[in-house]
């Protein structure tokens, strides 16, 4: 059971002490406290764990400082959606709203290579009114001999250029907790020219120590990719690791599953899970069509498979799209074959807008019934 306290409850107040004393009287229940920092207010939540079945919601609501009470199941305590759960399904970061109700596009470079490509990408995004992108600095590669990303070296110019072109959030994968410090330092040096959403890649979905470290910081929101060879439940539990350590600003990313059942696509596209994740949890859901499809193959109707699959995710209510673009895909150091080109950005955004409008009409239709 979660007790959601009045906004900005002072933990030093007498009322709060009375609340703790009342909880201490309940047998076989222990507590864990959790703080949700919003732009305007701090919301404290007290999790009552253990023998809570006999507790009455009304009784708990009448305790001092308590604003709302939610009875939760064991699974996904913090990020899950529970019965009569009115907790938010959204968060804000650096002026961008992330929600189960809206859509943000993150088109960008899979891996940063040279300054000019970063600038061309960001200029194209600005021209299209985009404020988010993806830029890989730390790349987890199958072979130790492949390009591993420029790491912290490229951060200063990437962040400076982002500031120059009005980019507010960059999705950037990290593979080690030291990368959080490097990103923080580079952002500080550029006067916080932009913001970063830390991405945990599919190879690290169950790297629990990394998850705990990323969860302990609340400066950056997190995009957690689904593990490519584990169940959805296991991946959602991985997301809960982030929240249980204190960071519930989490977007859940679908990127396809590793199996040759999906051939000839690089991964078996799993965007049918968009509504499932939205039903089970409060996380906005991201789709990554580039890593799902892995090529620029085109159907006889002239539409790229990447675009068909993007549409499948959007029509099902996806809230974020992460897509690889590159000014010169043949020169890309990582994942060139799946990258879209600069001149395709406008078309990409238009196609998405079309499908998103259809999704919104579908929601309207079902609610009119
Ligand atoms: C990526 O987004 O660049 C990436 C490596 O994705 P994934 O972890 O899904 O393979
Ligand atoms: Mn990639």
Short mmCIF file of C-alpha atoms and ligand atoms in Angstrom, two decimals:
data_model
loop_
_atom_site.label_atom_id
_atom_site.label_comp_id
_atom_site.label_asym_id
_atom_site.label_seq_id
_atom_site.Cartn_x
_atom_site.Cartn_y
_atom_site.Cartn_z
CA UNK A 1 0.00 0.00 0.00
CA UNK A 2 1.29 3.49 -0.83
CA UNK A 3 0.49 6.56 1.25
CA UNK A 4 0.94 9.60 -0.98
CA UNK A 5 1.54 12.58 1.28
CA UNK A 6 0.37 16.18 0.90
CA UNK A 7 2.71 18.09 -1.47
CA UNK A 8 5.80 19.52 0.24
CA UNK A 9 5.17 17.72 3.52
CA UNK A 10 7.87 18.72 6.02
CA UNK A 11 9.49 15.59 7.37
CA UNK A 12 10.51 17.53 10.49
CA UNK A 13 6.95 18.56 11.31
CA UNK A 14 5.03 17.18 14.29
CA UNK A 15 2.30 15.94 12.00
CA UNK A 16 4.77 13.81 10.07
CA UNK A 17 6.13 12.38 13.33
CA UNK A 18 2.54 11.51 14.35
CA UNK A 19 2.07 9.74 11.05
CA UNK A 20 5.24 7.67 11.56
CA UNK A 21 4.16 6.83 15.12
CA UNK A 22 0.73 5.67 13.87
CA UNK A 23 2.35 3.46 11.23
CA UNK A 24 4.78 2.02 13.78
CA UNK A 25 1.78 0.65 15.71
CA UNK A 26 0.67 -1.49 12.77
CA UNK A 27 1.88 -5.06 13.22
CA UNK A 28 4.00 -6.85 10.59
CA UNK A 29 4.32 -3.81 8.37
CA UNK A 30 7.54 -2.03 7.58
CA UNK A 31 7.99 1.09 5.52
CA UNK A 32 10.11 2.43 2.73
CA UNK A 33 9.96 6.12 1.83
CA UNK A 34 10.28 7.54 -1.65
CA UNK A 35 10.52 11.13 -2.87
CA UNK A 36 9.27 12.29 -6.26
CA UNK A 37 10.77 15.68 -7.16
CA UNK A 38 8.69 17.64 -9.64
CA UNK A 39 9.39 21.12 -11.02
CA UNK A 40 6.96 22.77 -8.59
CA UNK A 41 6.71 20.43 -5.65
CA UNK A 42 8.13 17.45 -3.83
CA UNK A 43 5.79 14.50 -3.36
CA UNK A 44 6.71 12.06 -0.65
CA UNK A 45 5.37 8.55 -0.74
CA UNK A 46 5.46 6.01 2.06
CA UNK A 47 5.34 2.37 0.99
CA UNK A 48 3.75 0.08 3.57
CA UNK A 49 5.19 -3.37 2.97
CA UNK A 50 4.23 -6.67 4.56
CA UNK A 51 0.84 -7.55 6.03
CA UNK A 52 -1.25 -4.77 4.55
CA UNK A 53 -4.28 -6.75 3.34
CA UNK A 54 -6.36 -5.97 6.44
CA UNK A 55 -5.64 -2.24 6.38
CA UNK A 56 -8.57 -0.07 5.29
CA UNK A 57 -7.92 2.63 2.72
CA UNK A 58 -10.23 5.06 4.59
CA UNK A 59 -8.37 4.53 7.89
CA UNK A 60 -5.03 5.19 6.27
CA UNK A 61 -6.32 8.26 4.45
CA UNK A 62 -7.38 9.78 7.77
CA UNK A 63 -3.80 9.76 9.11
CA UNK A 64 -1.96 13.10 9.28
CA UNK A 65 -0.18 14.33 6.11
CA UNK A 66 -1.82 11.65 3.95
CA UNK A 67 -3.36 12.91 0.74
CA UNK A 68 -4.10 9.68 -1.12
CA UNK A 69 -3.79 5.95 -0.61
CA UNK A 70 -3.16 3.35 -3.32
CA UNK A 71 -3.31 -0.38 -2.77
CA UNK A 72 -0.56 -1.99 -4.83
CA UNK A 73 0.19 -5.49 -5.96
CA UNK A 74 3.66 -6.92 -5.42
CA UNK A 75 4.75 -6.38 -9.01
CA UNK A 76 6.29 -3.14 -10.23
CA UNK A 77 5.42 -1.35 -7.00
CA UNK A 78 6.55 2.08 -8.06
CA UNK A 79 6.29 2.15 -11.84
CA UNK A 80 3.30 -0.19 -12.09
CA UNK A 81 -0.30 0.86 -12.58
CA UNK A 82 -2.40 -0.41 -9.72
CA UNK A 83 -6.13 -0.45 -9.01
CA UNK A 84 -7.49 3.11 -8.61
CA UNK A 85 -3.96 4.40 -9.17
CA UNK A 86 -4.05 8.09 -9.98
CA UNK A 87 -0.32 8.66 -9.88
CA UNK A 88 1.07 10.46 -12.93
CA UNK A 89 1.99 8.71 -16.17
CA UNK A 90 4.26 11.58 -17.17
CA UNK A 91 7.24 13.68 -16.17
CA UNK A 92 9.00 16.81 -17.37
CA UNK A 93 12.67 17.22 -18.10
CA UNK A 94 14.46 20.32 -19.36
CA UNK A 95 11.24 21.79 -20.75
CA UNK A 96 10.14 18.60 -22.55
CA UNK A 97 7.05 16.70 -21.43
CA UNK A 98 7.21 12.88 -21.47
CA UNK A 99 3.88 11.15 -21.07
CA UNK A 100 1.84 8.09 -21.94
CA UNK A 101 -0.38 10.57 -23.80
CA UNK A 102 2.06 12.44 -26.06
CA UNK A 103 4.81 11.72 -28.57
CA UNK A 104 8.45 12.86 -28.75
CA UNK A 105 10.77 12.09 -31.66
CA UNK A 106 14.48 11.41 -31.12
CA UNK A 107 16.08 11.26 -34.56
CA UNK A 108 19.86 11.36 -34.52
CA UNK A 109 23.21 9.65 -34.84
CA UNK A 110 23.61 6.11 -33.55
CA UNK A 111 27.23 7.05 -32.88
CA UNK A 112 28.94 10.42 -32.89
CA UNK A 113 31.79 10.31 -35.42
CA UNK A 114 32.83 13.78 -36.51
CA UNK A 115 31.83 17.27 -35.49
CA UNK A 116 30.46 18.11 -38.98
CA UNK A 117 27.98 15.22 -38.93
CA UNK A 118 26.73 16.22 -35.49
CA UNK A 119 26.23 19.77 -36.71
CA UNK A 120 24.48 18.70 -39.93
CA UNK A 121 22.13 16.49 -37.92
CA UNK A 122 21.29 19.19 -35.43
CA UNK A 123 20.81 21.84 -38.11
CA UNK A 124 18.35 19.54 -39.92
CA UNK A 125 16.48 18.91 -36.66
CA UNK A 126 16.25 22.61 -35.91
CA UNK A 127 14.92 23.28 -39.39
CA UNK A 128 12.15 20.78 -38.68
CA UNK A 129 11.38 22.29 -35.26
CA UNK A 130 12.73 19.29 -33.35
CA UNK A 131 14.18 19.68 -29.84
CA UNK A 132 15.27 16.11 -29.10
CA UNK A 133 17.90 13.84 -30.63
CA UNK A 134 20.01 10.76 -30.07
CA UNK A 135 23.81 10.89 -30.01
CA UNK A 136 25.87 7.83 -29.05
CA UNK A 137 29.19 8.52 -27.34
CA UNK A 138 29.67 5.23 -25.49
CA UNK A 139 28.92 2.30 -27.80
CA UNK A 140 28.66 -1.28 -26.52
CA UNK A 141 29.97 -3.37 -29.45
CA UNK A 142 29.89 -7.08 -30.12
CA UNK A 143 33.57 -7.12 -31.10
CA UNK A 144 36.28 -5.50 -28.98
CA UNK A 145 37.96 -4.45 -32.24
CA UNK A 146 35.00 -2.37 -33.44
CA UNK A 147 34.76 1.39 -32.87
CA UNK A 148 33.70 1.87 -29.25
CA UNK A 149 32.48 5.48 -29.51
CA UNK A 150 34.44 8.65 -28.80
CA UNK A 151 33.35 8.63 -25.14
CA UNK A 152 33.82 11.75 -23.03
CA UNK A 153 36.06 13.37 -25.69
CA UNK A 154 33.13 14.27 -27.91
CA UNK A 155 30.77 15.49 -25.19
CA UNK A 156 31.87 19.16 -25.10
CA UNK A 157 31.24 19.79 -28.80
CA UNK A 158 28.09 17.68 -28.89
CA UNK A 159 26.59 19.65 -25.97
CA UNK A 160 27.76 23.02 -27.34
CA UNK A 161 26.21 22.31 -30.73
CA UNK A 162 23.02 21.09 -29.07
CA UNK A 163 22.78 24.42 -27.24
CA UNK A 164 23.41 26.29 -30.47
CA UNK A 165 20.65 24.44 -32.33
CA UNK A 166 18.07 24.50 -29.55
CA UNK A 167 18.23 20.79 -28.67
CA UNK A 168 16.79 20.22 -25.21
CA UNK A 169 17.20 16.48 -24.67
CA UNK A 170 19.81 14.07 -26.08
CA UNK A 171 19.28 10.33 -25.58
CA UNK A 172 22.75 8.95 -24.87
CA UNK A 173 23.60 5.39 -23.93
CA UNK A 174 25.88 4.81 -20.98
CA UNK A 175 27.52 1.50 -20.16
CA UNK A 176 29.18 2.39 -16.87
CA UNK A 177 28.29 4.65 -13.94
CA UNK A 178 31.44 6.73 -14.50
CA UNK A 179 29.79 7.97 -17.70
CA UNK A 180 27.13 9.76 -15.62
CA UNK A 181 29.86 11.81 -13.95
CA UNK A 182 31.51 12.56 -17.31
CA UNK A 183 28.20 13.70 -18.79
CA UNK A 184 27.43 15.83 -15.73
CA UNK A 185 30.86 17.48 -15.89
CA UNK A 186 30.68 18.17 -19.62
CA UNK A 187 27.18 19.64 -19.27
CA UNK A 188 28.35 21.89 -16.43
CA UNK A 189 31.30 23.07 -18.53
CA UNK A 190 28.93 24.04 -21.35
CA UNK A 191 26.69 25.94 -18.92
CA UNK A 192 24.03 23.21 -19.22
CA UNK A 193 23.50 24.03 -22.86
CA UNK A 194 21.22 20.99 -23.24
CA UNK A 195 19.86 18.00 -21.30
CA UNK A 196 20.58 14.27 -21.44
CA UNK A 197 18.34 11.23 -21.13
CA UNK A 198 20.55 8.34 -20.03
CA UNK A 199 19.95 5.29 -22.17
CA UNK A 200 20.49 1.78 -20.87
CA UNK A 201 20.96 -0.50 -23.84
CA UNK A 202 19.53 -3.93 -24.37
CA UNK A 203 22.85 -5.56 -23.44
CA UNK A 204 22.66 -3.96 -20.01
CA UNK A 205 18.96 -4.29 -19.21
CA UNK A 206 19.76 -6.69 -16.39
CA UNK A 207 23.05 -5.12 -15.31
CA UNK A 208 21.58 -4.59 -11.85
CA UNK A 209 24.52 -2.68 -10.37
CA UNK A 210 24.41 -0.22 -13.28
CA UNK A 211 20.64 0.10 -12.86
CA UNK A 212 21.05 0.82 -9.14
CA UNK A 213 23.63 3.50 -9.83
CA UNK A 214 21.53 5.14 -12.52
CA UNK A 215 18.49 4.90 -10.24
CA UNK A 216 20.27 6.65 -7.38
CA UNK A 217 20.74 9.85 -9.36
CA UNK A 218 17.78 12.06 -10.11
CA UNK A 219 19.48 14.58 -12.37
CA UNK A 220 18.82 12.67 -15.59
CA UNK A 221 15.75 10.73 -16.75
CA UNK A 222 16.35 7.27 -18.15
CA UNK A 223 15.44 5.38 -21.30
CA UNK A 224 15.62 1.69 -20.46
CA UNK A 225 15.66 -0.61 -23.48
CA UNK A 226 13.96 -3.97 -23.21
CA UNK A 227 16.41 -6.86 -22.94
CA UNK A 228 16.59 -8.60 -26.31
CA UNK A 229 16.48 -12.14 -24.94
CA UNK A 230 14.40 -11.95 -21.77
CA UNK A 231 10.69 -11.78 -21.01
CA UNK A 232 8.76 -8.54 -20.87
CA UNK A 233 8.19 -9.13 -17.16
CA UNK A 234 11.94 -9.39 -16.56
CA UNK A 235 12.56 -6.14 -18.42
CA UNK A 236 9.80 -4.33 -16.51
CA UNK A 237 11.37 -5.53 -13.27
CA UNK A 238 14.65 -4.05 -14.49
CA UNK A 239 12.88 -0.70 -14.87
CA UNK A 240 11.58 -1.06 -11.33
CA UNK A 241 15.22 -1.29 -10.14
CA UNK A 242 15.70 2.30 -11.31
CA UNK A 243 12.58 3.48 -9.50
CA UNK A 244 13.25 1.53 -6.32
CA UNK A 245 16.56 3.37 -6.02
CA UNK A 246 14.83 6.73 -6.41
CA UNK A 247 14.49 7.60 -10.09
CA UNK A 248 11.04 7.09 -11.54
CA UNK A 249 11.55 9.33 -14.57
CA UNK A 250 11.81 6.29 -16.80
CA UNK A 251 10.80 5.68 -20.41
CA UNK A 252 10.60 2.03 -21.48
CA UNK A 253 12.05 1.20 -24.91
CA UNK A 254 10.97 -1.58 -27.27
CA UNK A 255 13.68 -2.45 -29.82
CA UNK A 256 12.84 -5.94 -31.05
CA UNK A 257 13.85 -9.38 -29.83
CA UNK A 258 16.88 -11.41 -30.86
CA UNK A 259 15.66 -14.50 -32.70
CA UNK A 260 15.88 -15.66 -36.28
CA UNK A 261 12.07 -15.88 -36.25
CA UNK A 262 12.26 -12.20 -37.18
CA UNK A 263 14.50 -12.71 -40.24
CA UNK A 264 15.14 -10.86 -42.46
CA UNK A 265 14.76 -8.09 -39.90
CA UNK A 266 17.66 -7.62 -37.49
CA UNK A 267 15.31 -8.27 -34.57
CA UNK A 268 11.75 -9.56 -34.24
CA UNK A 269 9.64 -6.43 -33.94
CA UNK A 270 7.75 -6.32 -30.64
CA UNK A 271 5.74 -3.12 -30.96
CA UNK A 272 2.53 -5.02 -30.23
CA UNK A 273 3.74 -4.64 -26.63
CA UNK A 274 3.28 -0.84 -26.68
CA UNK A 275 -0.26 -1.01 -25.22
CA UNK A 276 0.76 -3.82 -22.87
CA UNK A 277 3.53 -1.78 -21.24
CA UNK A 278 1.18 1.22 -20.97
CA UNK A 279 -1.43 -0.96 -19.29
CA UNK A 280 0.95 -2.59 -16.81
CA UNK A 281 3.01 0.46 -15.93
CA UNK A 282 2.97 4.24 -15.80
CA UNK A 283 5.98 4.59 -18.11
CA UNK A 284 5.83 6.34 -21.47
CA UNK A 285 6.82 3.80 -24.15
CA UNK A 286 9.52 4.33 -26.77
CA UNK A 287 9.95 2.38 -30.00
CA UNK A 288 13.25 1.96 -31.81
CA UNK A 289 12.42 0.98 -35.41
CA UNK A 290 16.07 1.31 -36.56
CA UNK A 291 17.53 -1.37 -34.31
CA UNK A 292 14.43 -3.53 -34.82
CA UNK A 293 14.64 -3.62 -38.61
CA UNK A 294 18.36 -3.02 -39.13
CA UNK A 295 18.21 -2.20 -42.85
CA UNK A 296 16.86 0.18 -45.48
CA UNK A 297 14.83 -2.52 -47.21
CA UNK A 298 11.72 -1.28 -48.93
CA UNK A 299 8.34 -2.89 -49.54
CA UNK A 300 6.77 -2.97 -53.04
CA UNK A 301 4.58 0.00 -52.02
CA UNK A 302 7.86 2.02 -51.86
CA UNK A 303 7.67 2.46 -48.10
CA UNK A 304 10.79 1.49 -46.13
CA UNK A 305 10.30 -1.36 -43.65
CA UNK A 306 11.62 1.05 -40.98
CA UNK A 307 8.73 3.40 -41.76
CA UNK A 308 6.12 0.63 -41.84
CA UNK A 309 7.29 -0.54 -38.46
CA UNK A 310 7.47 2.96 -37.02
CA UNK A 311 3.83 3.32 -38.05
CA UNK A 312 2.94 0.07 -36.27
CA UNK A 313 4.31 1.46 -33.02
CA UNK A 314 2.71 4.88 -33.41
CA UNK A 315 -0.73 3.53 -34.34
CA UNK A 316 -0.57 1.50 -31.12
CA UNK A 317 0.11 4.64 -29.04
CA UNK A 318 3.92 4.82 -28.72
CA UNK A 319 5.16 7.92 -26.88
CA UNK A 320 8.69 8.23 -28.19
CA UNK A 321 10.55 7.22 -31.34
CA UNK A 322 14.29 6.68 -31.35
CA UNK A 323 15.60 6.56 -34.91
CA UNK A 324 19.02 6.43 -36.55
CA UNK A 325 19.84 9.12 -39.12
CA UNK A 326 23.18 9.96 -40.69
CA UNK A 327 24.31 12.62 -43.19
CA UNK A 328 26.52 10.05 -44.96
CA UNK A 329 25.42 6.54 -43.96
CA UNK A 330 28.22 4.88 -45.93
CA UNK A 331 30.72 6.71 -43.72
CA UNK A 332 28.92 5.97 -40.43
CA UNK A 333 31.12 4.08 -37.98
CA UNK A 334 28.14 2.22 -36.45
CA UNK A 335 24.88 0.98 -37.98
CA UNK A 336 25.13 2.90 -41.28
CA UNK A 337 22.98 0.36 -43.19
CA UNK A 338 19.90 1.16 -41.11
CA UNK A 339 20.31 4.94 -41.00
CA UNK A 340 17.87 7.29 -42.69
CA UNK A 341 19.32 10.28 -44.51
CA UNK A 342 18.97 14.00 -43.85
CA UNK A 343 16.70 14.57 -46.84
CA UNK A 344 14.32 11.91 -45.43
CA UNK A 345 13.81 13.69 -42.10
CA UNK A 346 10.92 15.86 -43.28
CA UNK A 347 9.16 12.88 -44.84
CA UNK A 348 9.82 10.77 -41.71
CA UNK A 349 8.18 13.41 -39.48
CA UNK A 350 5.24 13.88 -41.85
CA UNK A 351 4.56 10.14 -42.02
CA UNK A 352 4.69 9.94 -38.21
CA UNK A 353 2.32 12.92 -37.87
CA UNK A 354 -0.14 11.19 -40.20
CA UNK A 355 -0.15 7.99 -38.18
CA UNK A 356 -0.24 9.81 -34.84
CA UNK A 357 -3.34 11.73 -36.00
CA UNK A 358 -4.93 8.38 -36.90
CA UNK A 359 -4.09 7.03 -33.44
CA UNK A 360 -5.68 10.07 -31.79
CA UNK A 361 -8.82 9.53 -33.89
CA UNK A 362 -8.91 5.89 -32.80
CA UNK A 363 -8.84 6.99 -29.16
CA UNK A 364 -11.61 9.50 -29.84
CA UNK A 365 -13.69 6.85 -31.60
CA UNK A 366 -13.50 4.30 -28.83
CA UNK A 367 -14.35 6.90 -26.20
CA UNK A 368 -17.47 8.04 -28.11
CA UNK A 369 -18.97 4.56 -28.18
C1 LIG B 1 21.40 2.00 -29.66
O1 LIG B 1 20.30 2.54 -29.46
O2 LIG B 1 22.34 2.56 -30.22
C2 LIG B 1 21.58 0.60 -29.26
C3 LIG B 1 22.79 0.04 -29.19
O3 LIG B 1 20.43 -0.01 -29.02
P1 LIG B 1 20.14 -1.43 -28.34
O4 LIG B 1 20.70 -1.35 -26.96
O5 LIG B 1 18.64 -1.52 -28.40
O6 LIG B 1 20.83 -2.47 -29.20
MN1 LIG B 2 23.11 1.21 -33.15
#
